[in-house]
Tab-separated table of C-alpha atoms in Angstrom:
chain	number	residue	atom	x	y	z
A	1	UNK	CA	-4.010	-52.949	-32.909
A	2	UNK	CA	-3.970	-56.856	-33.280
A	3	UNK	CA	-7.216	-58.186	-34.042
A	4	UNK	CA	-8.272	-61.087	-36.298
A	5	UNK	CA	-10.757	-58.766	-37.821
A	6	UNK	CA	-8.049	-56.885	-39.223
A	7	UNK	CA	-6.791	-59.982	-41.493
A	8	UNK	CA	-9.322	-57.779	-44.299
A	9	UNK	CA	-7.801	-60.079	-47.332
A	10	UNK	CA	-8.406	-63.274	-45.995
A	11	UNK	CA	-11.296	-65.352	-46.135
A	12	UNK	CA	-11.899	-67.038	-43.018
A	13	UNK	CA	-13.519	-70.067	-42.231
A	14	UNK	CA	-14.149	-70.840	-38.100
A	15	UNK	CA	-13.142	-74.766	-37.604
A	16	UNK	CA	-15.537	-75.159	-35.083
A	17	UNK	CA	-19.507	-75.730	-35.211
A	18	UNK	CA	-19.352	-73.179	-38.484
A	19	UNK	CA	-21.356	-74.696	-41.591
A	20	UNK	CA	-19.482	-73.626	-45.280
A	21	UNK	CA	-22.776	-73.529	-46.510
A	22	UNK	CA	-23.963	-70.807	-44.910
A	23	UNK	CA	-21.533	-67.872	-45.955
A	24	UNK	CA	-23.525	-65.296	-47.340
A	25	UNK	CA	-20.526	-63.889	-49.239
A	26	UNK	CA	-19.721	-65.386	-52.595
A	27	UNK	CA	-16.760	-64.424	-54.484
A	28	UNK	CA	-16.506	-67.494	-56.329
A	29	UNK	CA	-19.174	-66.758	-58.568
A	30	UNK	CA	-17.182	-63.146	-59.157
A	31	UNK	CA	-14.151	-65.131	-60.506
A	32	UNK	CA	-16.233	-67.944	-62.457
A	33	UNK	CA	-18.102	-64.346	-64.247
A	34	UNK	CA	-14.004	-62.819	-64.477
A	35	UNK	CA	-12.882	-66.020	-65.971
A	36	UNK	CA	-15.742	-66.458	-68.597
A	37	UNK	CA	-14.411	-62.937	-69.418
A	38	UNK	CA	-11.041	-63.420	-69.852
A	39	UNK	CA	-11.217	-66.290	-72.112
A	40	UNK	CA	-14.887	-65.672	-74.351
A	41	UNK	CA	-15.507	-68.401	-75.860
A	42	UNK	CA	-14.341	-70.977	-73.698
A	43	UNK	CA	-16.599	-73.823	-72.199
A	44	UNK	CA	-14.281	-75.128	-70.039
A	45	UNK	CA	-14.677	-76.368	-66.537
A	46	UNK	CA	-14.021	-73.422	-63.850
A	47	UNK	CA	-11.563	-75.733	-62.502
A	48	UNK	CA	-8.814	-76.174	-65.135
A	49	UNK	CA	-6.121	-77.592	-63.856
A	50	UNK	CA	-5.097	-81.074	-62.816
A	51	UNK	CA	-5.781	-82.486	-59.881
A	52	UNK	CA	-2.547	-82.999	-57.485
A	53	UNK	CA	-1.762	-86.830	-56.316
A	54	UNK	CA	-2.833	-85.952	-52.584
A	55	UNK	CA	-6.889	-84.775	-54.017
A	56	UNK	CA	-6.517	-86.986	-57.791
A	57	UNK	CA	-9.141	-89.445	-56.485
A	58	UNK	CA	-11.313	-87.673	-54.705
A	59	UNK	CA	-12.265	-84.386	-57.089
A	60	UNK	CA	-13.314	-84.738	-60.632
A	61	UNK	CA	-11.057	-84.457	-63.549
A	62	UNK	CA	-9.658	-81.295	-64.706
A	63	UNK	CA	-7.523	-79.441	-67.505
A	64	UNK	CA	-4.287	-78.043	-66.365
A	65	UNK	CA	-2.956	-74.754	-65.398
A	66	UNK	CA	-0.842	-73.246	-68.427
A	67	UNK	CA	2.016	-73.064	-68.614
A	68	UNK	CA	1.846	-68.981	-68.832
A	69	UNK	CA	1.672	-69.170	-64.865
A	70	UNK	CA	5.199	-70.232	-64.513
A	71	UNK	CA	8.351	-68.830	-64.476
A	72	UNK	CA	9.136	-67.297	-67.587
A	73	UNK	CA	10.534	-65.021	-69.943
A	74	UNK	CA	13.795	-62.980	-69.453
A	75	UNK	CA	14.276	-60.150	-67.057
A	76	UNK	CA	16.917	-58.085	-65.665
A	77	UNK	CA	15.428	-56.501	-62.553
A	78	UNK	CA	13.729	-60.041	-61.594
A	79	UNK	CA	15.867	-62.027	-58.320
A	80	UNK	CA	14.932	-65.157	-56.810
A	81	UNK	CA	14.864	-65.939	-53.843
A	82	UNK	CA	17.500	-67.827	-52.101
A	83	UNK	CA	16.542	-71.672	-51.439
A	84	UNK	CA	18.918	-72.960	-48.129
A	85	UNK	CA	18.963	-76.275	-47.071
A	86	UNK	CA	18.140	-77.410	-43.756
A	87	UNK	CA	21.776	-78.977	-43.649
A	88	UNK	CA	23.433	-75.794	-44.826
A	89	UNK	CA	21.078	-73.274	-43.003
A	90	UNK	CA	21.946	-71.974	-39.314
A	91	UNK	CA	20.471	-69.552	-37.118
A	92	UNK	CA	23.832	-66.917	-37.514
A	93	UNK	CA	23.011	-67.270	-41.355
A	94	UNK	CA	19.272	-66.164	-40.757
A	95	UNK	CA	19.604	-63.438	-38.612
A	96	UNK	CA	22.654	-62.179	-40.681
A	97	UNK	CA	20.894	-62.460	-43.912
A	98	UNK	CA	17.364	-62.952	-43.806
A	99	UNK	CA	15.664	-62.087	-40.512
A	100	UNK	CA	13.344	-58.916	-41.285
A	101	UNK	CA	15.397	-58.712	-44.628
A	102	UNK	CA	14.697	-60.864	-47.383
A	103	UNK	CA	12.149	-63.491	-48.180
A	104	UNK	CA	14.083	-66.874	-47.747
A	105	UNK	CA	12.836	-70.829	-48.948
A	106	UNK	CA	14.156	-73.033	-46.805
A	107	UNK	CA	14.125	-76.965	-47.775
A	108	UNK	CA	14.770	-80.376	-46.103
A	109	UNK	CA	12.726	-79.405	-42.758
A	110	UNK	CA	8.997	-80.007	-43.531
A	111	UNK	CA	9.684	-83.467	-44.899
A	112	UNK	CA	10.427	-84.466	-41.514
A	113	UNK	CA	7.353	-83.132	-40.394
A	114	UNK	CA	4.169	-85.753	-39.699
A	115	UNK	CA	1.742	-83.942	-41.418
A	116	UNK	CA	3.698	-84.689	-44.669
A	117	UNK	CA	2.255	-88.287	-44.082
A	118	UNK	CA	-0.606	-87.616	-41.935
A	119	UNK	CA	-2.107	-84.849	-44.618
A	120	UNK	CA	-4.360	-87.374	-46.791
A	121	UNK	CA	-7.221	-86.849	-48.144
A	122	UNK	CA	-8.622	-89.772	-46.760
A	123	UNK	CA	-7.364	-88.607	-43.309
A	124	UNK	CA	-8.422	-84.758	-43.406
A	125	UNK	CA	-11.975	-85.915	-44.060
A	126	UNK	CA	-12.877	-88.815	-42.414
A	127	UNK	CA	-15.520	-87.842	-39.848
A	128	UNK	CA	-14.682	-90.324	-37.448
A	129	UNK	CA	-10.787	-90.100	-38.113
A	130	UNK	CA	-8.500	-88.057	-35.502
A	131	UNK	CA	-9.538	-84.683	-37.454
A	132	UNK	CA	-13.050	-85.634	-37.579
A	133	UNK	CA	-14.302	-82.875	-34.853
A	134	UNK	CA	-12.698	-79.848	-37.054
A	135	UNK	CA	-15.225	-80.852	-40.093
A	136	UNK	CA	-12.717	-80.998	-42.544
A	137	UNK	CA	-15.103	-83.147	-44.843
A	138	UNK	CA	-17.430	-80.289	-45.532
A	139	UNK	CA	-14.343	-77.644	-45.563
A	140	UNK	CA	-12.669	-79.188	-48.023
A	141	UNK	CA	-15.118	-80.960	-50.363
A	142	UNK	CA	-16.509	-77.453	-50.841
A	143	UNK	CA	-13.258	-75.385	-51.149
A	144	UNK	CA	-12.062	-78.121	-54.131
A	145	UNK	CA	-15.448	-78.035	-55.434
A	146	UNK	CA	-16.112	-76.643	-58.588
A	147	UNK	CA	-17.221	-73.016	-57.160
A	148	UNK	CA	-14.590	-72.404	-55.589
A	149	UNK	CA	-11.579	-71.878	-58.191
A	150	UNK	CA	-9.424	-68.921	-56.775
A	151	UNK	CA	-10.742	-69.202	-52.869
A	152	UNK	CA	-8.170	-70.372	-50.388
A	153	UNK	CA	-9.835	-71.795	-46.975
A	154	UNK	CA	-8.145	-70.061	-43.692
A	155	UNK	CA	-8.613	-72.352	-40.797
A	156	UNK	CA	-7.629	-69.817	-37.848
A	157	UNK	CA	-5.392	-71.141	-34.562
A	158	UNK	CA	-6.418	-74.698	-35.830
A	159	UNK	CA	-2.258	-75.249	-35.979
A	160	UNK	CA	-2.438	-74.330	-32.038
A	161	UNK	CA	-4.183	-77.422	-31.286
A	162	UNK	CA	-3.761	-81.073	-31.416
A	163	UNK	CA	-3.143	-82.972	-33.688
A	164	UNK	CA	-2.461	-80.394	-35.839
A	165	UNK	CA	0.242	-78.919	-33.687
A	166	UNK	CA	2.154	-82.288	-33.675
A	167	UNK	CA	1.496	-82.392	-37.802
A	168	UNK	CA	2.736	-78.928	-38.032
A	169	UNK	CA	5.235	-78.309	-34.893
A	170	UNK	CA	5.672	-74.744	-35.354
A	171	UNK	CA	7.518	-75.059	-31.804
A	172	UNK	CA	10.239	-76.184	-33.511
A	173	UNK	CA	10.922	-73.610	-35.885
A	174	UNK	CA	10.288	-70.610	-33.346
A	175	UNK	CA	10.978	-70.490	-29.886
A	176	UNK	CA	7.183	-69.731	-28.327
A	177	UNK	CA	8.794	-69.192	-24.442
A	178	UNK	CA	11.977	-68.294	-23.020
A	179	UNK	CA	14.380	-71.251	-24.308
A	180	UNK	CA	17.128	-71.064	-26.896
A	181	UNK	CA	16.338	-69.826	-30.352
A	182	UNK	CA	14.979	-72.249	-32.744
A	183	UNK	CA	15.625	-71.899	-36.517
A	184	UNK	CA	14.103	-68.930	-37.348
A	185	UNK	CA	14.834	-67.522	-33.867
A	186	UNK	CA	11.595	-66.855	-31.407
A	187	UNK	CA	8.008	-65.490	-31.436
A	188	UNK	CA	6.517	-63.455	-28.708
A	189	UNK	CA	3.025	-63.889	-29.802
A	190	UNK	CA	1.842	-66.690	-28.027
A	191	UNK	CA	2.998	-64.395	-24.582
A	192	UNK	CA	1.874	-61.258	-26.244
A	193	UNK	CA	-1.647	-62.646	-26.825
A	194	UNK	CA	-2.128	-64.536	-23.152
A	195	UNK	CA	-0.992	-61.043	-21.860
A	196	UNK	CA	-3.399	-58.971	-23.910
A	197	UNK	CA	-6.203	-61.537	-22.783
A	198	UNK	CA	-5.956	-60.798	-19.710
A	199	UNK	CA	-5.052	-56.921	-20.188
A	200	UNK	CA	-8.408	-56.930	-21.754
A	201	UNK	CA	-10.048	-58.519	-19.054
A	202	UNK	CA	-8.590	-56.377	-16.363
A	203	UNK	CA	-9.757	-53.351	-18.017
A	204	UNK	CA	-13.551	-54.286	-18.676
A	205	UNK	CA	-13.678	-55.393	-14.715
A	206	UNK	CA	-12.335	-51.455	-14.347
A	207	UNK	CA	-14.884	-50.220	-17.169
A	208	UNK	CA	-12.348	-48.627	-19.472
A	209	UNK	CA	-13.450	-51.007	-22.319
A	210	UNK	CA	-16.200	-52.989	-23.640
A	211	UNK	CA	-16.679	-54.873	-26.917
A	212	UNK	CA	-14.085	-58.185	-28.093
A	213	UNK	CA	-10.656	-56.337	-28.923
A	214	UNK	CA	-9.489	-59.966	-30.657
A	215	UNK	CA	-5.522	-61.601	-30.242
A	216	UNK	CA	-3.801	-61.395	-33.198
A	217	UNK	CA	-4.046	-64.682	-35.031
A	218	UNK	CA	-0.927	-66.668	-34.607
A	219	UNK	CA	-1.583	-69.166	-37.263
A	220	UNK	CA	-3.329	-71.021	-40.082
A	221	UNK	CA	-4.388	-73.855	-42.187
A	222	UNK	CA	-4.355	-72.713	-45.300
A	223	UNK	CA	-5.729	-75.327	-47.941
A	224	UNK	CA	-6.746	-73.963	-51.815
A	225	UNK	CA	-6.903	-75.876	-55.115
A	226	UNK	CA	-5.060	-74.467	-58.410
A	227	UNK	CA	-5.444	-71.023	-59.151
A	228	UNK	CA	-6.262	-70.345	-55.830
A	229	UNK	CA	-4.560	-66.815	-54.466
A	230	UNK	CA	-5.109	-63.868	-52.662
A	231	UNK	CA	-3.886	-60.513	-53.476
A	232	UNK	CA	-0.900	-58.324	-53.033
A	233	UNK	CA	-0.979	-57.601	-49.409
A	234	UNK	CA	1.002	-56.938	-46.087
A	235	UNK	CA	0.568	-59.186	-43.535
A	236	UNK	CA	-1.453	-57.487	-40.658
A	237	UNK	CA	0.144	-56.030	-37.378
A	238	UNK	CA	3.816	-55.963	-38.559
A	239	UNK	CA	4.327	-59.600	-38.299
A	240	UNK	CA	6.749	-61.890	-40.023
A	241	UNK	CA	5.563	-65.048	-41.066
A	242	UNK	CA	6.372	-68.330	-42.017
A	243	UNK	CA	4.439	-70.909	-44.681
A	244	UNK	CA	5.328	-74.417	-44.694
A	245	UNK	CA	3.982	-75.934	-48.243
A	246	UNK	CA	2.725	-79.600	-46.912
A	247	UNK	CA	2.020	-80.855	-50.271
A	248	UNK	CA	1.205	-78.740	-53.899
A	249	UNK	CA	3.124	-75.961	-55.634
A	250	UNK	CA	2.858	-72.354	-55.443
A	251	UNK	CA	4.602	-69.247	-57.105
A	252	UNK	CA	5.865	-66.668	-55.181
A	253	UNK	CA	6.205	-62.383	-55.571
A	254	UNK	CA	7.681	-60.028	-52.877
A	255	UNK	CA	8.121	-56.392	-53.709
A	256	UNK	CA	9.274	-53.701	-51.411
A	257	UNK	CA	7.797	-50.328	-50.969
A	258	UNK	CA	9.973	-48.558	-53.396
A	259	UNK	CA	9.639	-50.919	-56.045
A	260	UNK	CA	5.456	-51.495	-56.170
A	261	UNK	CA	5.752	-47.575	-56.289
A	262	UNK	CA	8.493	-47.504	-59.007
A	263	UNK	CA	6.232	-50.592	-60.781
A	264	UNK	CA	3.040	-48.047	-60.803
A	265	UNK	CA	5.607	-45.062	-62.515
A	266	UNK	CA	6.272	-47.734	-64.984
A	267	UNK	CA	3.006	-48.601	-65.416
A	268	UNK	CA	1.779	-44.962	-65.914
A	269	UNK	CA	5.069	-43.787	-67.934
A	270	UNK	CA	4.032	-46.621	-70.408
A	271	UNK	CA	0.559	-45.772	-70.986
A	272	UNK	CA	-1.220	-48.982	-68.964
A	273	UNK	CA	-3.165	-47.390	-66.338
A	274	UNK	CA	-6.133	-48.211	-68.275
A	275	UNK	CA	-5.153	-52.039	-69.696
A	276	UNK	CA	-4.433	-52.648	-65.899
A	277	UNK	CA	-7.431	-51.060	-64.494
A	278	UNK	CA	-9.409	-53.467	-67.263
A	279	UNK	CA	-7.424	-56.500	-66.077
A	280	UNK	CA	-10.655	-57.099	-63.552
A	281	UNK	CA	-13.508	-56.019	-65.363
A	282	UNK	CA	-14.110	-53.246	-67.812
A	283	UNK	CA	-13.171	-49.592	-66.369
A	284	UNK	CA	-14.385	-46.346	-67.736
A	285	UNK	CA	-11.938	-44.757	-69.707
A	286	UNK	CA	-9.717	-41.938	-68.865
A	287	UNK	CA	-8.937	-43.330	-65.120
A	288	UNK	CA	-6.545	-41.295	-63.402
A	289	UNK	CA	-3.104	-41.652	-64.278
A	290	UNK	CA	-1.636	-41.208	-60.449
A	291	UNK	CA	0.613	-43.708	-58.360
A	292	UNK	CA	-1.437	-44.150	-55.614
A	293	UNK	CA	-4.171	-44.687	-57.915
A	294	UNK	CA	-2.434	-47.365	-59.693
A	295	UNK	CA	-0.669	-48.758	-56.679
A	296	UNK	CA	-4.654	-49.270	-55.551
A	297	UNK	CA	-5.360	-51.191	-59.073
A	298	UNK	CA	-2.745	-53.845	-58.326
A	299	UNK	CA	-3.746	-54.583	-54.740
A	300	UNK	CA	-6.898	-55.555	-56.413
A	301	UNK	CA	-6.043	-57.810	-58.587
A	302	UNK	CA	-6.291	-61.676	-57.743
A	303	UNK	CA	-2.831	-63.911	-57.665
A	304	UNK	CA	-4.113	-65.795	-60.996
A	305	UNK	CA	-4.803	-62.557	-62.780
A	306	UNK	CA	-1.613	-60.721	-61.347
A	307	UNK	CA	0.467	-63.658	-63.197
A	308	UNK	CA	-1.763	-64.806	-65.796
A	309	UNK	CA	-2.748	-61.532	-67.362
A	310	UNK	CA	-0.609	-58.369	-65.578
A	311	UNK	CA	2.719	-59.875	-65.938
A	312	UNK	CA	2.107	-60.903	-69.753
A	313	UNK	CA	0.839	-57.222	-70.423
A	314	UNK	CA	4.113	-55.611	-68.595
A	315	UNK	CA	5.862	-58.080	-70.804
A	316	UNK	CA	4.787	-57.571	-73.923
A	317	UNK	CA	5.328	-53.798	-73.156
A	318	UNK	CA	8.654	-54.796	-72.332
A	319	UNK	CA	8.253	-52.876	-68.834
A	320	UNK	CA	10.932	-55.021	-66.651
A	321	UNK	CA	10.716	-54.214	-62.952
A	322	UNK	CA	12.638	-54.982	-59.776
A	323	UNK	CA	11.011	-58.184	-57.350
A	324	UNK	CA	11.897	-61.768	-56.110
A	325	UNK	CA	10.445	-64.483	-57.018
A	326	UNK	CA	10.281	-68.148	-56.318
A	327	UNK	CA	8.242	-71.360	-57.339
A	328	UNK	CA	7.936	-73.563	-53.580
A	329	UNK	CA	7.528	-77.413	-54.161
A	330	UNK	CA	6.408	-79.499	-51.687
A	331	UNK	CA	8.276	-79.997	-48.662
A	332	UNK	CA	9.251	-76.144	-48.767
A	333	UNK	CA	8.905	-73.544	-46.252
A	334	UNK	CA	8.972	-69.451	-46.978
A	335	UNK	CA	10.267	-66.902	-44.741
A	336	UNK	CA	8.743	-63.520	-45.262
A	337	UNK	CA	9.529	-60.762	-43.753
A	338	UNK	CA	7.022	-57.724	-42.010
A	339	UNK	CA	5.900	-54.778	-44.647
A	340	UNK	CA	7.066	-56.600	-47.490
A	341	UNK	CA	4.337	-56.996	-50.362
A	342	UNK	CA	3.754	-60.247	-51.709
A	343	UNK	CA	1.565	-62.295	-53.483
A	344	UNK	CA	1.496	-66.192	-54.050
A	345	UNK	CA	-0.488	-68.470	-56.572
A	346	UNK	CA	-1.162	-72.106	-56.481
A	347	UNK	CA	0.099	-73.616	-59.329
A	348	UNK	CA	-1.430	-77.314	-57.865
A	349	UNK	CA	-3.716	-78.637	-55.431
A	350	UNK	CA	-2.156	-77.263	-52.265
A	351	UNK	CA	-2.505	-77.042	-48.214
A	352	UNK	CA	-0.042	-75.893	-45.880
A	353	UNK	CA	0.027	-74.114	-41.867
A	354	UNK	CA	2.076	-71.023	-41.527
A	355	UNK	CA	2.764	-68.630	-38.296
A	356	UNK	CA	2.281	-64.741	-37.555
A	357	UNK	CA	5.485	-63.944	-35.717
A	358	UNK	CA	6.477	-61.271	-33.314
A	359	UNK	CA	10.356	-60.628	-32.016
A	360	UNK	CA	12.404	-57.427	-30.808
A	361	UNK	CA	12.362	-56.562	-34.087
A	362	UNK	CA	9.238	-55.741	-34.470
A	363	UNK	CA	7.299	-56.028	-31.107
A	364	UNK	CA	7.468	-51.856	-31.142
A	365	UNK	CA	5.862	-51.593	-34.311
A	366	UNK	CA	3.122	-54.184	-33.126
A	367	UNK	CA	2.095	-52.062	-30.448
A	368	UNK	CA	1.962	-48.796	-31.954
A	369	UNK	CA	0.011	-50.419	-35.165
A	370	UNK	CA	2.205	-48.303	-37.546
A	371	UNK	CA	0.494	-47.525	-40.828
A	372	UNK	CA	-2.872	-48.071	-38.905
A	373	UNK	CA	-4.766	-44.658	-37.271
A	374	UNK	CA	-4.136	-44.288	-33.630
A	375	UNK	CA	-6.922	-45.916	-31.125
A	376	UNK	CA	-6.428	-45.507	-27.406
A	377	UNK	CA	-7.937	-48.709	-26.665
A	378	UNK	CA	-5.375	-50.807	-28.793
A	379	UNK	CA	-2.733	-49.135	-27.596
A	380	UNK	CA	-3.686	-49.635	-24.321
A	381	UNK	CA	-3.553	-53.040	-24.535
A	382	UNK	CA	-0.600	-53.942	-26.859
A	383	UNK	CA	1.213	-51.856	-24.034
A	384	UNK	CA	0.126	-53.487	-21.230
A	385	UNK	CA	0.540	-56.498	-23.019
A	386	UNK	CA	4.399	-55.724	-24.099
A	387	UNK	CA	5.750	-53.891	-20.690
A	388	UNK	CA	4.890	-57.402	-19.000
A	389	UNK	CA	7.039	-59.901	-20.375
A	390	UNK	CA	9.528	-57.110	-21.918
A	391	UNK	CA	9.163	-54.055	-19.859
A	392	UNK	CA	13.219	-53.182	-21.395
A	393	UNK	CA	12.465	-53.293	-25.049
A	394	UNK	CA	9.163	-51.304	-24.414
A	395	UNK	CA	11.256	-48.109	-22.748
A	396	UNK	CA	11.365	-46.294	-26.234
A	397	UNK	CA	7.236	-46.256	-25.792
A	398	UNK	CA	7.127	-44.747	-22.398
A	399	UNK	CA	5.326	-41.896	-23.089
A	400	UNK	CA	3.315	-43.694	-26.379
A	401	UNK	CA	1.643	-46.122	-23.754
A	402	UNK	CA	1.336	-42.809	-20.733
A	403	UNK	CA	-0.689	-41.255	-23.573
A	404	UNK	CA	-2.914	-44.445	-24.693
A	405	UNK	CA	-3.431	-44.832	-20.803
A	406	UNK	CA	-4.753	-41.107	-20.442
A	407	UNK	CA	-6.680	-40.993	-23.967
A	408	UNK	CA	-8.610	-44.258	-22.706
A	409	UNK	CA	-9.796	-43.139	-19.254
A	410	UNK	CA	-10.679	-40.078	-20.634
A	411	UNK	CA	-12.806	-41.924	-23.246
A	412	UNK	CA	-14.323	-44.027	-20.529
A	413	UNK	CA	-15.458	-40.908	-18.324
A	414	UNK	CA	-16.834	-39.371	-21.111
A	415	UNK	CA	-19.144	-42.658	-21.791
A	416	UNK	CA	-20.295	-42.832	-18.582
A	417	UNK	CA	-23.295	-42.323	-18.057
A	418	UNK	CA	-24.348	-38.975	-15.294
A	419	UNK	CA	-24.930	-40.394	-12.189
A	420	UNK	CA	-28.690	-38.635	-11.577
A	421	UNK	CA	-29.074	-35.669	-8.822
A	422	UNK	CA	-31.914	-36.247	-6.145
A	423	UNK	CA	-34.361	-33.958	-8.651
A	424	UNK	CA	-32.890	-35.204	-11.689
């Protein structure tokens, strides 16, 4: 059930009291190794690309990102996604068209936003400045440093607090109580996650549980230089989510179930299991020619290989497959909807703050952790935590939660310890 833990593709980064320098993981020096391999040869900088107008002064000088990450080349199957302005966009057109749909860019919002003019470098890293406490300075210097070229730093909750929830007000794009809807409706998580808190609490004081059992994590800071990407992924827990693109570019993918399954046919019908399973690092040969296996290779692949290598390979073997796409400027915010793939690329310098979100379209599927294998103590909770606030939408799960209920006190009298006999 919801847990921070179980955000597996993203690299976290804690924003208080943590030091960067001290991550023991170090998958930078994977990708410096993958690039050296995809271009032999080459003695270029790690970091080639140019540096955006919000970073220009303040990291050394680069060579740009090619133009092969763009955009490009004809295709049949290939739909972008819509772009709606702010003055044309209303909350009948989302939920008609877009909520728990289709991906959706929505422009003319963020711009109004402080953090549009508040989100300097100068500002971000002054120690003494109104973000000093968060440590941005280190965070930052070392994320757009060259060793980092296709990290991202994920600065958990930070959006929660001030001032970044004034830069960023993600209050005004979903409701987070009981009020009117805002523009892309509401989000229970903020009650969801108080609830589960104290769900949690309630049950170690009665000894059915002990460890953390985490909130879900509502929202990020998400800050990367170019190239920077994770991989094809579903966010966690069911959620929807919105990104708001503060300053940078990035390049969009979504692809629905059926079509990153009819993509791995393709891939397999044309004979590219093994150039795709080589896109990474050399494979043996003969790898197994199967869909899930190949559905497995892309979900590995990084954002700058999956459009700098994959999508020139499919090309060139004129394989043509069904997604949407989108390039987000500046000033930009995506909608993306739960258990849709997707998979974005900075094309420049870029930071941004999205939100997990959590409605009555989804809140079922949060609590039962669909896809994910059944655990008594997580449903537990994500019932407990749903049944307060919407005891009506949670009726469909009466028995679900009865079970988690009985499956957890079970557990706990089977981990307690024998209470000893006088001649024990």
């Amino acid at each position: 059930m919801p847990s921070g833990a179980k955000v597996v593709l993203l690299v976290v980064v804690e924003a208080f009291g943590s030091s960067i320098h001290s991550l023991a993981w170090q998958p930078w020096e994977h990708m410096k190794q993958l690039w050296q391999w995809m271009h032999p040869g080459q003695h270029h900088h790690f970091l080639h690309h140019e540096a955006a107008p919000w970073t220009k002064a303040h990291v050394a000088g680069r060579e740009a990102l090619g133009e092969e990450f763009e955009m490009r080349g004809e295709s049949q199957l290939r739909r972008t996604v819509p772009k709606v302005d702010l003055s044309n966009f209303s909350l009948e057109l989302f939920e008609n068209d877009f909520h728990h749909k289709q991906p959706l860019v929505l422009t003319g919002l963020v711009p109004k936003w402080p953090a549009t003019r508040e989100w300097t470098w100068e500002q971000l890293t002054d120690p003494k400045g109104k973000y000093g406490r968060f440590q941005l300075d280190k965070h930052l210097t070392f994320y757009f440093s060259t060793h980092a070229q296709n990290e991202n730093l994920f600065l958990e909750n930070i959006i929660l607090q001030p001032p970044f929830a004034h830069d960023c007000p993600l209050q005004s794009v979903s409701q987070q109580g009981d009020g009117p809807k805002q523009i892309l409706g509401r989000n229970f998580l903020p009650r969801l996650n108080k609830a589960w808190s104290e769900a949690k609490e309630e049950a170690i004081q009665e000894g059915l549980l002990e460890g953390d059992f985490a909130e879900s994590v509502q929202g990020f800071v998400i800050a990367g230089p170019a190239g920077a990407g994770g991989m094809l992924h579903i966010d966690p827990d069911w959620t929807s989510y919105w990104n708001a693109l503060v300053h940078g570019r990035k390049r969009w993918m979504f692809l629905t179930h059926e079509e990153l399954t009819s993509l791995a046919d393709l891939v397999i019908s044309k004979g590219l299991t093994q150039e795709v399973a080589n896109l990474t690092s050399p494979a043996k040969s003969g790898v197994q020619a199967t869909p899930r296996y190949v559905k497995k290779l892309l979900k590995k692949l990084p954002a700058i290989i999956w459009f700098g290598k994959l999508l020139p390979l499919l090309q060139n073997a004129k394989v043509d497959f069904a997604r949407q796409e989108v390039v987000v400027e500046a000033g930009e915010l995506v909608y993306g909807p739960p258990d849709v793939w997707h998979v974005a690329l900075a094309l420049e310098d870029s930071i941004c703050c999205s939100e997990q979100m959590i409605d009555e379209g989804n809140l079922l599927r949060f609590v039962q952790d669909e896809g994910q294998s059944y655990e008594p103590s997580f449903a537990y909770l994500g019932c407990q935590a749903g049944k307060k606030h919407w005891p009506e939408l949670m009726e469909p799960l009466a028995s679900f939660c009865e079970r988690a209920e009985k499956d957890l006190r079970r557990e706990a009298r089977l981990q307690r310890p024998a209470k000893k006999g006088p001649c024990s």
